[in-house]
CSV table of C-alpha atoms and ligand atoms in Angstrom, one decimal:
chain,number,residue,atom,x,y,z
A,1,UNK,CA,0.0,0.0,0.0
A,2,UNK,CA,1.7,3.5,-1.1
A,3,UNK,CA,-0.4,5.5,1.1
A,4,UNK,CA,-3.8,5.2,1.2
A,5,UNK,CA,-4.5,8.8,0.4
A,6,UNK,CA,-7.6,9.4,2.2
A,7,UNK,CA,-6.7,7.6,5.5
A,8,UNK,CA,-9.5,6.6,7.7
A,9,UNK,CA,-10.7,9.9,9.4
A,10,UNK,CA,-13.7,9.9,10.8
A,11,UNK,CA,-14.9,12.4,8.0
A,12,UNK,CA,-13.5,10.1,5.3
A,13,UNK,CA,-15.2,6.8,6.7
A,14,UNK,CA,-19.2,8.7,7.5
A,15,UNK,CA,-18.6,9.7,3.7
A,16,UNK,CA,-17.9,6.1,3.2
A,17,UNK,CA,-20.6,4.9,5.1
A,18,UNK,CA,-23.5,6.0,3.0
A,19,UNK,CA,-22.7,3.9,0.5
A,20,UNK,CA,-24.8,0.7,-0.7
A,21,UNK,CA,-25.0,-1.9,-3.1
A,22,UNK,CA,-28.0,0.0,-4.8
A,23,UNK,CA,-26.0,3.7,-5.3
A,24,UNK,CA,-22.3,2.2,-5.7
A,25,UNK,CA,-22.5,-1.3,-7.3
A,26,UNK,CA,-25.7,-1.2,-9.2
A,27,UNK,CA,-23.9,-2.1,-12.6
A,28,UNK,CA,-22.6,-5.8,-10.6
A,29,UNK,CA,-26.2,-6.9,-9.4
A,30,UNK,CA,-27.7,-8.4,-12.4
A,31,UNK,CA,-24.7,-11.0,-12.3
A,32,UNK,CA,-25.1,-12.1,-8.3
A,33,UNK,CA,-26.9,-15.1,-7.6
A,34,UNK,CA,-27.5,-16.8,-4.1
A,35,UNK,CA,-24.9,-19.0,-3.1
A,36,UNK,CA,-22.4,-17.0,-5.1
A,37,UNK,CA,-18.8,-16.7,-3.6
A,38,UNK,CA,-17.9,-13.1,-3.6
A,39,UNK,CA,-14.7,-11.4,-2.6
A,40,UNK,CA,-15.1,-7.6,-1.6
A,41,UNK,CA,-11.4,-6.0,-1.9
A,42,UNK,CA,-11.0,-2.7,-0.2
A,43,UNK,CA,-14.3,-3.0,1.9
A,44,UNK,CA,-13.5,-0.5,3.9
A,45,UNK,CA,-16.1,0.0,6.2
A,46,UNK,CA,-18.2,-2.8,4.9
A,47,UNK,CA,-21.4,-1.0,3.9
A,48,UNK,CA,-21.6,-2.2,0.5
A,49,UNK,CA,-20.0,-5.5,1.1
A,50,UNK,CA,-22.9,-6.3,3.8
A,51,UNK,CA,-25.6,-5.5,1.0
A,52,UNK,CA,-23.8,-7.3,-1.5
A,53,UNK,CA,-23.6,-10.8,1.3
A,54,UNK,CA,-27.0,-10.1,1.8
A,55,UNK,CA,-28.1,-10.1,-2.0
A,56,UNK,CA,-26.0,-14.2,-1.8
A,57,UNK,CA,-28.7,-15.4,0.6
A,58,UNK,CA,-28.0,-17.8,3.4
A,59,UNK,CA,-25.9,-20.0,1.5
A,60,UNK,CA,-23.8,-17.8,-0.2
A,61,UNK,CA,-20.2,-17.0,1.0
A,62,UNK,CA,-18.7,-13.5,1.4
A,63,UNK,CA,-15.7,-11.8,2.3
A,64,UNK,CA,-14.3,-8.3,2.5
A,65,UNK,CA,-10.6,-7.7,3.0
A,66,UNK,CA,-9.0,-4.7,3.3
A,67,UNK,CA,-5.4,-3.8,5.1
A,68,UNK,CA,-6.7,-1.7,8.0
A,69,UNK,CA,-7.7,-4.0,11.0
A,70,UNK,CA,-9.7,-0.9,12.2
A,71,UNK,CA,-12.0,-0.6,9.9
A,72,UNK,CA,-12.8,-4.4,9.3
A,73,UNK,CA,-13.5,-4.1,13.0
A,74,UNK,CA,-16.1,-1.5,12.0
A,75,UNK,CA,-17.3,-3.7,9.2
A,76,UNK,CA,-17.9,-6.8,11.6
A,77,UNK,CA,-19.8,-4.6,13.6
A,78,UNK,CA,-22.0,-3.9,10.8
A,79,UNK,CA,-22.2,-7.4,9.6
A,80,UNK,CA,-23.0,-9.2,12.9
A,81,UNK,CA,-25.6,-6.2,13.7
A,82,UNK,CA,-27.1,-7.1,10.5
A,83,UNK,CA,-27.4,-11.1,11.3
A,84,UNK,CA,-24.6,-11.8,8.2
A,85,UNK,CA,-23.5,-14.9,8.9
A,86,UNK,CA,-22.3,-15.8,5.4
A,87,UNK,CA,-19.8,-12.2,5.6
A,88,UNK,CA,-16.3,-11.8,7.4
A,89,UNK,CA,-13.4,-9.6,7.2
A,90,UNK,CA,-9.6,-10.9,6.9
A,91,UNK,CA,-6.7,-8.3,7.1
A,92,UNK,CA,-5.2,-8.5,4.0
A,93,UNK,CA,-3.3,-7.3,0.6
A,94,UNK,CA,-4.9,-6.6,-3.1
A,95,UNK,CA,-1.5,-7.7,-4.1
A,96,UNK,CA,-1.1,-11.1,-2.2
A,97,UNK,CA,-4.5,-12.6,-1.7
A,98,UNK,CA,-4.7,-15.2,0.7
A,99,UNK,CA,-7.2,-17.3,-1.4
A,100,UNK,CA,-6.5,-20.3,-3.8
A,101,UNK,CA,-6.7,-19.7,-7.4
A,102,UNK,CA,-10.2,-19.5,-8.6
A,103,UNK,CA,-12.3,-19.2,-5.1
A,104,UNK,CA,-14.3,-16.8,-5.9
A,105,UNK,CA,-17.5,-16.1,-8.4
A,106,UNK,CA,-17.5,-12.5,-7.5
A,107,UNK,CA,-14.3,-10.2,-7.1
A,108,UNK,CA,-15.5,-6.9,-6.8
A,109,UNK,CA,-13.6,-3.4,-5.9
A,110,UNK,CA,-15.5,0.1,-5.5
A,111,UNK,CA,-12.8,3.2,-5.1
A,112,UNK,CA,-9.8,0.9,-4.5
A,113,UNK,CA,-7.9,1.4,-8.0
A,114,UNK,CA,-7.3,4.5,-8.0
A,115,UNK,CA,-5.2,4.0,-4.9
A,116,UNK,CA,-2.9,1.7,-6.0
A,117,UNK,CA,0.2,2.3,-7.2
A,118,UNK,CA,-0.3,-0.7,-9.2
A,119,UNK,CA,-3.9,-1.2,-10.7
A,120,UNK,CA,-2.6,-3.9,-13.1
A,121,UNK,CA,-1.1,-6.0,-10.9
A,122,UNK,CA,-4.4,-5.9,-8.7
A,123,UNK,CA,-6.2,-7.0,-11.8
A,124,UNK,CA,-4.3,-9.4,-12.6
A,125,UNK,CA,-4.4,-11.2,-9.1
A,126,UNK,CA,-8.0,-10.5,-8.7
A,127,UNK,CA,-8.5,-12.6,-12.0
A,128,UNK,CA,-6.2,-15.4,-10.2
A,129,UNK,CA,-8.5,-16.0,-7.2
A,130,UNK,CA,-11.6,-15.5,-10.1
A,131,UNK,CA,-13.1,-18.9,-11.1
A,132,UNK,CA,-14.1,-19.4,-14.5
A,133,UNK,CA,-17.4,-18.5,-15.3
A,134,UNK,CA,-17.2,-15.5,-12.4
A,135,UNK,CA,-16.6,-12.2,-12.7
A,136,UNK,CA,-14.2,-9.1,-11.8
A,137,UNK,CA,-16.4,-5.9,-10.8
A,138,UNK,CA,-14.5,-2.7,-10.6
A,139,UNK,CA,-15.7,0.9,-10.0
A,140,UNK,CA,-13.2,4.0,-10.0
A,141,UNK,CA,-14.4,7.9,-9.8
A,142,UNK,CA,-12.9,10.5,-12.0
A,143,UNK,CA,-11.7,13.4,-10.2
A,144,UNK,CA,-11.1,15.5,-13.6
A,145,UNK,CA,-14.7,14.8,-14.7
A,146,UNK,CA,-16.3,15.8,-11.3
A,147,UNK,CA,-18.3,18.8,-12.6
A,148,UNK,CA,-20.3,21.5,-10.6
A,149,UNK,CA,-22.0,24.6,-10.3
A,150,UNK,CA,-21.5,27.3,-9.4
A,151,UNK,CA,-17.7,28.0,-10.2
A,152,UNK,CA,-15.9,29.0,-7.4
A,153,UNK,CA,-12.0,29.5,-7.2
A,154,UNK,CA,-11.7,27.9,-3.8
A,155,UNK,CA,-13.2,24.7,-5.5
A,156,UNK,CA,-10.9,24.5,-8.5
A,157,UNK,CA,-8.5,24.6,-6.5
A,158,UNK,CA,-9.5,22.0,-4.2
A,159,UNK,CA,-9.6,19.7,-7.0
A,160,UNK,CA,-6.5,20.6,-8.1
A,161,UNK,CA,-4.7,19.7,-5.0
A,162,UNK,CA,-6.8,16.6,-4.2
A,163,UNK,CA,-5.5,15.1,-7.6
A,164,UNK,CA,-1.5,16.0,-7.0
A,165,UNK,CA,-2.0,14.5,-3.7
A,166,UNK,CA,-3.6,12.0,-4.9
A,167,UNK,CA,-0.7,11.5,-7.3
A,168,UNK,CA,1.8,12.1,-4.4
A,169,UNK,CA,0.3,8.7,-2.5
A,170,UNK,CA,1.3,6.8,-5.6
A,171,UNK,CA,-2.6,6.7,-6.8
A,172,UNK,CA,-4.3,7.7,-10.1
A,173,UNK,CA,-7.6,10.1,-9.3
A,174,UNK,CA,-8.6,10.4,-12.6
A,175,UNK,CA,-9.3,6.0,-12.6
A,176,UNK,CA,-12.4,5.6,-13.9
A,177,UNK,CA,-11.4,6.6,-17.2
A,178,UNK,CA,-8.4,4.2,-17.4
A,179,UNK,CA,-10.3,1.2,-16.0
A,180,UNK,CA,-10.5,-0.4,-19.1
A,181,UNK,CA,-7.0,0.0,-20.4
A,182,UNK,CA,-6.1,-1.3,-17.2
A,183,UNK,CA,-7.9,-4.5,-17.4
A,184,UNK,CA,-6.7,-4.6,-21.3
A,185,UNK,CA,-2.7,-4.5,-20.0
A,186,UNK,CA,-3.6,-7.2,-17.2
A,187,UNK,CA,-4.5,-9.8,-20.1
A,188,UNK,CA,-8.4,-9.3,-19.4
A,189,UNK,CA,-9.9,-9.0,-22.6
A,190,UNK,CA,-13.5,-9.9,-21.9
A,191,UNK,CA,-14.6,-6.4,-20.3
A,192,UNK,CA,-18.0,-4.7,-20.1
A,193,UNK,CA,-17.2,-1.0,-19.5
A,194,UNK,CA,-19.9,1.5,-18.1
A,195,UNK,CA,-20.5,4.5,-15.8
A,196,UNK,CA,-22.7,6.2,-13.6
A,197,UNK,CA,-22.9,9.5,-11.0
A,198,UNK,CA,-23.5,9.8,-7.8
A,199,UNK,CA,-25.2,13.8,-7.5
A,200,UNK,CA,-25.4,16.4,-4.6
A,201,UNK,CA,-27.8,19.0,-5.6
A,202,UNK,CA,-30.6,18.7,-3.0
A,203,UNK,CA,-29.9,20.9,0.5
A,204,UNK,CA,-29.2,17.9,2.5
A,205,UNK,CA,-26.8,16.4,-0.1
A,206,UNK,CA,-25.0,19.6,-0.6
A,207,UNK,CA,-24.7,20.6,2.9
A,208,UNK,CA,-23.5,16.5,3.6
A,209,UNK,CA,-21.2,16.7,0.7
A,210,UNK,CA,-19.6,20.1,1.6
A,211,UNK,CA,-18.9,19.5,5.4
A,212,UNK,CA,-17.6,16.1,4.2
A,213,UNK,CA,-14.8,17.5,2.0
A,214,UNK,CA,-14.6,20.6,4.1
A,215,UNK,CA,-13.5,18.6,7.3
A,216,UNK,CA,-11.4,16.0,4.5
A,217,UNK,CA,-9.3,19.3,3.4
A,218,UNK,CA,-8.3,20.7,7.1
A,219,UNK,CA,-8.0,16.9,8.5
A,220,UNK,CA,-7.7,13.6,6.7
A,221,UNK,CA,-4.7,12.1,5.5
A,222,UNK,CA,-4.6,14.3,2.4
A,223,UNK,CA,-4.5,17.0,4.6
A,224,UNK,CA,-1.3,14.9,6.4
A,225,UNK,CA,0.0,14.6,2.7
A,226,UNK,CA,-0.6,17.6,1.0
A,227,UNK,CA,1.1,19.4,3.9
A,228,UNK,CA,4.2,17.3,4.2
A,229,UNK,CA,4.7,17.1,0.4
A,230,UNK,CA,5.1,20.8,0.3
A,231,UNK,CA,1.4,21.2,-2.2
A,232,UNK,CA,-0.3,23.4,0.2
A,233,UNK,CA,-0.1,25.6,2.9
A,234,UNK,CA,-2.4,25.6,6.5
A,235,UNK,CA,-3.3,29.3,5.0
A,236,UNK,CA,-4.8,27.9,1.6
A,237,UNK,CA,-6.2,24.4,2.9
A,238,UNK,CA,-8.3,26.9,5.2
A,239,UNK,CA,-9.1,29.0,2.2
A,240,UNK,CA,-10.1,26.0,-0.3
A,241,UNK,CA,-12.1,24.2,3.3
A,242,UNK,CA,-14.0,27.4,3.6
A,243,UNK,CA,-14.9,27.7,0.0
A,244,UNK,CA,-17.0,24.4,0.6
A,245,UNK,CA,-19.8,25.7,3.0
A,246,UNK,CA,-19.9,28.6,0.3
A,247,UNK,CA,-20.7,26.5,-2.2
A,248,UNK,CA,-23.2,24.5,-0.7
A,249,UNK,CA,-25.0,28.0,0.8
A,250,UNK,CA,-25.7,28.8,-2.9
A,251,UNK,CA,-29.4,28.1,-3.9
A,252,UNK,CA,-28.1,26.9,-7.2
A,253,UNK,CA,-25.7,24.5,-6.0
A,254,UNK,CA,-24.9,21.1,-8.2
A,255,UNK,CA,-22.1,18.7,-8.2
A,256,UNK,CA,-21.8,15.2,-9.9
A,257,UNK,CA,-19.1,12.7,-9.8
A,258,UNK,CA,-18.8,10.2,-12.5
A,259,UNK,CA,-17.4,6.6,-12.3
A,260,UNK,CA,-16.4,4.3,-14.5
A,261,UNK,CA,-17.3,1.1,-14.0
A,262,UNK,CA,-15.9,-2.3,-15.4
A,263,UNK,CA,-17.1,-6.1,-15.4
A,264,UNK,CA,-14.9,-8.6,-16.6
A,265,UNK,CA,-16.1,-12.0,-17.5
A,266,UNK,CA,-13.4,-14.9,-16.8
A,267,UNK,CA,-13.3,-17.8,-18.5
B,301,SAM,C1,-11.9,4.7,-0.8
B,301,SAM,S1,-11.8,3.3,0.2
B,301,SAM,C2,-13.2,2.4,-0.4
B,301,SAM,C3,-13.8,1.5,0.7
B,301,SAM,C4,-15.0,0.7,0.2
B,301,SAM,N1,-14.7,-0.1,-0.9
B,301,SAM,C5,-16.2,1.7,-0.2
B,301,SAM,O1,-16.3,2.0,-1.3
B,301,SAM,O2,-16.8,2.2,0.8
B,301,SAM,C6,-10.4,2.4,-0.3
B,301,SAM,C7,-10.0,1.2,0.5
B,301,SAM,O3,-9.0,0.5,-0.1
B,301,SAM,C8,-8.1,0.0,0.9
B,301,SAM,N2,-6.8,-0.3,0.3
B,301,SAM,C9,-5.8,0.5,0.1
B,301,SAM,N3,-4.7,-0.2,-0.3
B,301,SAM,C10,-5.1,-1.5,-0.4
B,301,SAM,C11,-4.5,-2.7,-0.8
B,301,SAM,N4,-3.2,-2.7,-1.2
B,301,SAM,N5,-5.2,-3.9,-0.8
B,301,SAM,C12,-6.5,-3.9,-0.4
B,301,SAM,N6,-7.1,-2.8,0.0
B,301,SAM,C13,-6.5,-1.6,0.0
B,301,SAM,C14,-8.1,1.1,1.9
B,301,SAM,O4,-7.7,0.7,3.2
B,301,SAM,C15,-9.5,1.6,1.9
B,301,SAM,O5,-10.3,1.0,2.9
């Protein structure tokens, strides 16, 4: 792991939190069937890998891995709350996955690509625990496609940072474009691409969205990085954290985030 560029922050994981099967892995749910084996990499905090397990039925087999033992500790909490008997976590390494070749049906990734120093070589060993028939499910946003209204400095230059830092951790921001030509130089030649948005533009969503990246800019680990790597200042991360509640104040307020979105049939 280069350096996880968001970190877990408490900011970083509630963002992460609100996500579900239905508004972050809609593209993968026409392929799961119960009793699937399914392989969540990068679970993070679990939300979407406990919808997922849920969506397998009783005998189905789920689990999420991720390197941080604190937030699979979070994600167990979620899944035994939820009575998921067929999920569990492991500890564990994109690039050396503690699974047999072909164990799973399912291998599945939402926001992890883009952190990786090396995307193809997590293809390529996501395809190796990948039985045949099954399939690899990615999802990656864009950061140069996010696109909003109305066009305040602060903002641009908030995305500006985010994607050298981004860079600086040894990631990609702008991922979801490259999916494809990712999984074309990991050998995977049987790929489905798509995309889809996730949009803020009601006064609940803005404000949520805002405070989110407001509190992400003054305190996460990009914050940490962005510092320490000499990109910013405490001066202009204040500036470009207060240009968020700014945003979100205006009436007219819109921002959408695109993903691109990949499934890979393996034979
Ligand atoms: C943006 S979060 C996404 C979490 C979850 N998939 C979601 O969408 O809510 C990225 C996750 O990838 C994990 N990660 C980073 N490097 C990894 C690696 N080498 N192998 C597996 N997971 C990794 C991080 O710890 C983090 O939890």
């Amino acid at each position: 792991m280069a350096g996880y560029t968001h970190g877990h922050h408490a900011a970083v994981l509630r963002s992460h939190r609100t996500r579900t099967a239905a508004n972050s892995a809609a593209y993968l749910l026409p392929e799961l069937r119960p009793g699937h084996r399914l392989l969540d990499v990068g679970c993070g905090p679990g939300t979407i890998t406990a919808d997922l397990a849920e969506l397998l039925g009783p005998t189905g087999r789920a689990i999420g891995i991720d390197p941080s033992a604190e937030v699979l500790a979070q994600a167990a909490a979620l899944a035994a709350e939820r009575g998921l008997e067929q999920l569990s976590f492991e500890v564990a390494d994109v690039y050396r996955l503690p699974y047999a070749d072909a164990s799973f049906d399912v291998v599945h990734a939402h926001q992890v690509l883009q952190h990786l120093a090396d995307p193809v070589a997590a293809l390529r060993e996501m395809r190796r625990v990948t039985a045949p028939g099954g399939v690899i499910a990615v999802r990656d946003a864009d950061y140069a496609a996010m696109a909003w209204h109305p066009q305040l400095p602060e903002l641009d230059d908030w995305l500006a940072l985010y994607r050298r830092t981004a860079r600086a951790c040894g990631g990609e921001p702008d991922a979801g474009r490259r999916l494809l030509s990712w999984a074309h130089a990991a050998g995977l030649t049987e790929a489905r691409p798509s995309s889809s948005t996730w949009t803020y533009a009601t006064e609940d969503e803005r404000a949520w969205w805002s405070e989110s990246w407001a509190e992400r800019t003054l305190r996460s680990n990009t914050a940490a990085t962005a510092l320490a790597e000499g990109l910013a200042t405490p001066a202009e991360l204040a500036r470009i954290a207060a240009g968020w509640p700014r945003w979100a104040a205006h009436p007219d307020a819109w921002f959408a985030v695109l993903h691109g979105e990949l499934l890979v049939s393996v034979s």
